CSV table of C-alpha atoms in Angstrom, one decimal:
chain,number,residue,atom,x,y,z
A,1,MET,CA,-3.1,-33.9,-0.2
A,2,ASP,CA,-6.9,-34.1,0.0
A,3,SER,CA,-9.3,-32.8,-2.6
A,4,GLN,CA,-10.4,-29.8,-0.5
A,5,ILE,CA,-6.9,-28.5,-0.4
A,6,LEU,CA,-6.5,-28.9,-4.1
A,7,ILE,CA,-9.7,-26.9,-4.6
A,8,LEU,CA,-8.4,-24.2,-2.3
A,9,LEU,CA,-5.1,-24.2,-4.2
A,10,LYS,CA,-6.8,-23.7,-7.5
A,11,GLN,CA,-8.9,-20.9,-6.1
A,12,ALA,CA,-5.8,-19.2,-4.5
A,13,THR,CA,-3.9,-19.4,-7.7
A,14,ILE,CA,-6.7,-17.7,-9.6
A,15,GLU,CA,-6.9,-15.0,-6.9
A,16,THR,CA,-3.1,-14.4,-7.1
A,17,LEU,CA,-3.3,-14.1,-10.9
A,18,TYR,CA,-6.3,-11.8,-10.6
A,19,MET,CA,-4.5,-9.5,-8.2
A,20,VAL,CA,-1.2,-9.4,-10.1
A,21,GLY,CA,-2.9,-9.0,-13.5
A,22,LEU,CA,-5.3,-6.2,-12.6
A,23,SER,CA,-2.8,-4.3,-10.4
A,24,SER,CA,-0.2,-4.5,-13.2
A,25,ALA,CA,-2.9,-3.3,-15.7
A,26,ILE,CA,-3.5,-0.2,-13.5
A,27,ALA,CA,0.1,0.5,-12.4
A,28,VAL,CA,1.8,0.3,-15.8
A,29,PRO,CA,-0.4,2.9,-17.7
A,30,LEU,CA,-0.2,5.3,-14.6
A,31,GLY,CA,3.5,4.8,-14.0
A,32,LEU,CA,4.5,5.2,-17.7
A,33,PRO,CA,3.6,8.9,-18.1
A,34,VAL,CA,5.3,9.7,-14.7
A,35,GLY,CA,8.5,8.0,-15.9
A,36,ILE,CA,8.3,9.9,-19.3
A,37,LEU,CA,7.8,13.2,-17.4
A,38,LEU,CA,10.8,12.4,-15.2
A,39,ILE,CA,13.1,11.9,-18.2
A,40,CYS,CA,11.7,14.8,-20.2
A,41,THR,CA,11.9,17.4,-17.4
A,42,GLU,CA,15.3,16.4,-16.0
A,43,SER,CA,18.4,18.6,-16.7
A,44,ASN,CA,19.0,18.8,-20.5
A,45,GLY,CA,15.7,17.0,-21.1
A,46,ILE,CA,13.4,17.9,-24.0
A,47,LEU,CA,11.1,19.7,-21.6
A,48,GLU,CA,13.6,20.7,-19.0
A,49,ASN,CA,11.9,21.9,-15.8
A,50,ARG,CA,13.9,21.3,-12.7
A,51,TYR,CA,11.1,22.3,-10.3
A,52,LEU,CA,8.7,19.8,-11.8
A,53,TYR,CA,11.4,17.1,-12.0
A,54,SER,CA,12.3,17.6,-8.3
A,55,VAL,CA,8.7,17.4,-7.1
A,56,LEU,CA,8.0,14.3,-9.2
A,57,SER,CA,11.2,12.6,-8.2
A,58,TRP,CA,10.5,13.4,-4.5
A,59,ILE,CA,7.0,11.9,-4.7
A,60,VAL,CA,8.3,8.8,-6.5
A,61,ASN,CA,11.0,8.3,-3.9
A,62,ILE,CA,8.5,8.6,-1.1
A,63,GLY,CA,6.3,6.0,-2.8
A,64,ARG,CA,9.2,3.6,-3.1
A,65,SER,CA,10.4,4.2,0.4
A,66,ILE,CA,7.3,2.9,2.2
A,67,PRO,CA,7.4,-0.9,2.9
A,68,PHE,CA,4.5,-2.7,1.3
A,69,ILE,CA,3.1,-4.2,4.5
A,70,ILE,CA,2.9,-0.7,6.0
A,71,LEU,CA,1.4,0.8,2.9
A,72,MET,CA,-1.4,-1.8,2.9
A,73,VAL,CA,-2.4,-0.7,6.3
A,74,ALA,CA,-1.9,3.0,5.7
A,75,VAL,CA,-4.2,3.1,2.7
A,76,VAL,CA,-7.0,1.1,4.3
A,77,PRO,CA,-9.4,4.1,4.5
A,78,PHE,CA,-8.8,4.9,0.8
A,79,THR,CA,-9.2,1.3,-0.2
A,80,ARG,CA,-12.5,1.1,1.8
A,81,ALA,CA,-13.7,4.3,0.2
A,82,LEU,CA,-12.8,3.1,-3.3
A,83,VAL,CA,-14.0,-0.6,-3.3
A,84,GLY,CA,-16.2,-0.7,-0.2
A,85,THR,CA,-14.1,-3.1,1.8
A,86,SER,CA,-10.5,-3.5,3.0
A,87,ILE,CA,-10.5,-7.3,2.9
A,88,GLY,CA,-10.3,-9.6,0.0
A,89,THR,CA,-8.5,-9.9,-3.3
A,90,THR,CA,-10.2,-6.9,-4.9
A,91,ALA,CA,-9.3,-4.7,-1.9
A,92,ALA,CA,-5.7,-5.9,-2.1
A,93,ILE,CA,-5.4,-4.6,-5.7
A,94,VAL,CA,-5.6,-1.0,-4.5
A,95,PRO,CA,-2.4,-1.0,-2.4
A,96,LEU,CA,-0.7,-3.3,-4.9
A,97,ALA,CA,-1.3,-0.8,-7.7
A,98,ILE,CA,-0.3,2.2,-5.5
A,99,ALA,CA,3.0,0.4,-4.5
A,100,ALA,CA,3.8,-0.4,-8.2
A,101,ILE,CA,3.2,3.0,-9.8
A,102,PRO,CA,6.4,4.7,-8.5
A,103,PHE,CA,8.3,1.5,-9.2
A,104,VAL,CA,7.1,1.5,-12.8
A,105,ALA,CA,8.0,5.2,-13.1
A,106,ARG,CA,11.6,4.6,-12.1
A,107,LEU,CA,11.9,1.6,-14.5
A,108,VAL,CA,10.5,3.7,-17.4
A,109,GLU,CA,13.0,6.5,-16.6
A,110,SER,CA,15.8,4.0,-16.5
A,111,SER,CA,14.7,2.4,-19.9
A,112,LEU,CA,14.4,5.8,-21.6
A,113,LYS,CA,17.9,6.9,-20.4
A,114,GLU,CA,19.3,4.0,-22.5
A,115,ILE,CA,18.3,5.8,-25.7
A,116,SER,CA,21.2,7.6,-27.4
A,117,GLY,CA,21.1,11.3,-27.2
A,118,GLY,CA,22.1,11.5,-30.8
A,119,VAL,CA,18.7,10.0,-31.9
A,120,ILE,CA,16.8,12.6,-29.9
A,121,GLU,CA,19.0,15.4,-31.3
A,122,ALA,CA,18.4,14.1,-34.8
A,123,ALA,CA,14.6,14.2,-34.3
A,124,GLN,CA,14.9,17.8,-32.9
A,125,ALA,CA,17.0,18.8,-35.9
A,126,MET,CA,14.2,17.6,-38.2
A,127,GLY,CA,11.7,19.8,-36.3
A,128,ALA,CA,9.9,17.2,-34.2
A,129,THR,CA,7.9,18.5,-31.3
A,130,PRO,CA,8.4,17.1,-27.8
A,131,TRP,CA,5.2,15.1,-28.1
A,132,GLN,CA,6.4,13.6,-31.5
A,133,ILE,CA,9.7,12.7,-30.0
A,134,ILE,CA,8.0,11.0,-27.1
A,135,ARG,CA,5.6,9.1,-29.3
A,136,LYS,CA,7.8,8.3,-32.3
A,137,VAL,CA,11.3,8.1,-30.8
A,138,LEU,CA,11.4,7.5,-27.1
A,139,ILE,CA,8.7,4.9,-26.7
A,140,PRO,CA,9.4,2.8,-29.8
A,141,GLU,CA,13.2,2.8,-29.2
A,142,ALA,CA,12.7,1.7,-25.6
A,143,LEU,CA,9.8,-0.7,-26.1
A,144,PRO,CA,11.7,-4.0,-25.5
A,145,SER,CA,13.2,-2.5,-22.3
A,146,LEU,CA,9.8,-1.2,-21.2
A,147,ILE,CA,8.3,-4.7,-21.7
A,148,LEU,CA,11.1,-6.1,-19.5
A,149,GLY,CA,10.4,-3.4,-16.9
A,150,ALA,CA,6.7,-4.4,-16.9
A,151,THR,CA,7.7,-8.0,-16.4
A,152,ILE,CA,9.9,-7.1,-13.4
A,153,THR,CA,6.9,-5.1,-12.0
A,154,ALA,CA,4.5,-8.1,-12.4
A,155,ILE,CA,7.0,-10.4,-10.7
A,156,ASN,CA,7.4,-8.0,-7.8
A,157,LEU,CA,3.6,-7.9,-7.5
A,158,VAL,CA,3.6,-11.7,-7.2
A,159,GLY,CA,5.7,-11.2,-4.0
A,160,TYR,CA,3.6,-8.3,-2.8
A,161,SER,CA,0.4,-10.3,-3.4
A,162,ALA,CA,1.7,-13.1,-1.1
A,163,MET,CA,2.3,-10.4,1.6
A,164,ALA,CA,-1.3,-9.2,1.1
A,165,GLY,CA,-2.4,-12.7,2.2
A,166,ALA,CA,-1.1,-11.8,5.7
A,167,ILE,CA,-4.0,-9.4,6.2
A,168,GLY,CA,-6.8,-11.2,4.5
A,169,GLY,CA,-5.9,-10.4,0.9
A,170,GLY,CA,-6.5,-13.9,-0.3
A,171,GLY,CA,-4.4,-15.7,-2.9
A,172,LEU,CA,-1.5,-18.1,-2.4
A,173,GLY,CA,0.1,-16.1,0.4
A,174,ASP,CA,-3.1,-16.4,2.4
A,175,LEU,CA,-3.3,-20.2,1.8
A,176,ALA,CA,0.3,-20.7,2.8
A,177,ILE,CA,-0.2,-18.8,6.1
A,178,ARG,CA,-3.6,-20.3,7.1
A,179,TYR,CA,-3.0,-23.9,6.1
A,180,GLY,CA,0.8,-24.2,5.7
A,181,TYR,CA,2.0,-22.2,8.7
A,182,GLN,CA,-0.9,-22.1,11.2
A,183,ARG,CA,-2.0,-25.7,10.7
A,184,PHE,CA,1.6,-27.1,10.2
A,185,ARG,CA,0.8,-28.5,6.8
A,186,SER,CA,4.3,-28.6,5.2
A,187,ASP,CA,2.9,-30.2,2.1
A,188,VAL,CA,0.6,-27.2,1.5
A,189,MET,CA,3.5,-24.8,2.1
A,190,LEU,CA,5.7,-26.7,-0.3
A,191,VAL,CA,3.0,-26.8,-3.1
A,192,THR,CA,2.3,-23.1,-2.6
A,193,VAL,CA,5.9,-22.1,-2.9
A,194,ILE,CA,6.2,-24.3,-6.1
A,195,GLU,CA,3.1,-22.6,-7.5
A,196,LEU,CA,4.6,-19.1,-6.9
A,197,VAL,CA,7.8,-20.1,-8.5
A,198,LEU,CA,6.0,-21.4,-11.6
A,199,ILE,CA,4.0,-18.2,-11.9
A,200,VAL,CA,7.1,-16.1,-11.7
A,201,GLN,CA,8.9,-18.3,-14.3
A,202,GLY,CA,5.9,-18.1,-16.6
A,203,ILE,CA,5.7,-14.3,-16.3
A,204,GLN,CA,9.5,-14.0,-16.9
A,205,MET,CA,9.4,-16.3,-19.9
A,206,ALA,CA,6.5,-14.4,-21.5
A,207,GLY,CA,8.1,-11.0,-20.9
A,208,ASP,CA,11.4,-12.2,-22.4
A,209,TRP,CA,9.6,-13.6,-25.4
A,210,ILE,CA,7.6,-10.5,-26.1
A,211,ALA,CA,10.7,-8.2,-25.6
A,212,ARG,CA,12.7,-10.4,-28.1
A,213,LYS,CA,9.9,-10.1,-30.7
A,214,LEU,CA,9.8,-6.3,-30.4
A,215,ASP,CA,13.6,-5.8,-30.4
A,216,HIS,CA,14.6,-5.1,-34.0
A,217,ARG,CA,18.0,-3.7,-33.3
């Protein structure tokens, strides 16, 4: 493998980490409150509101139903309006974050459902307000699970970022398509796949380690 490919590989790896890191940093803070609202407004929730829950759940389901490759194309006008271009790694972050927000919301909802109802009832019996229950009971109790959910999201975004390479999003997916597939460079394809596997393993190990450190049960 020549030095030019190695330089491109290094640049593509940095681009992939940039896309995954920034889109995760956008999607997690936006998906977290949506997930909390879902669990709080569901039937028998601390802020039960079936209408709001139905609307939110419907929006989240729609967001999760659209295949990422179609979503990337569908939001091109929005991406161009937001960052001034629809091509490149920065442009790819917009559809990546949009795709991840409903995914994060469902993971948060699932994590919060694991909390025992008795813990919430005890907090209510002591006079805690809904906001206090969210801040001091729900989030702290579910924190390790929420970290694992964020880890799963980041790993999914690694896969999505590779797809973004198909339409000029840059990163390892772009390198694999342009050099590995179109130029029949099996060595480039192999190294790209290994690089993606290493990134996923690194994210998973980091997420597991943080979750274990935060789990005091």
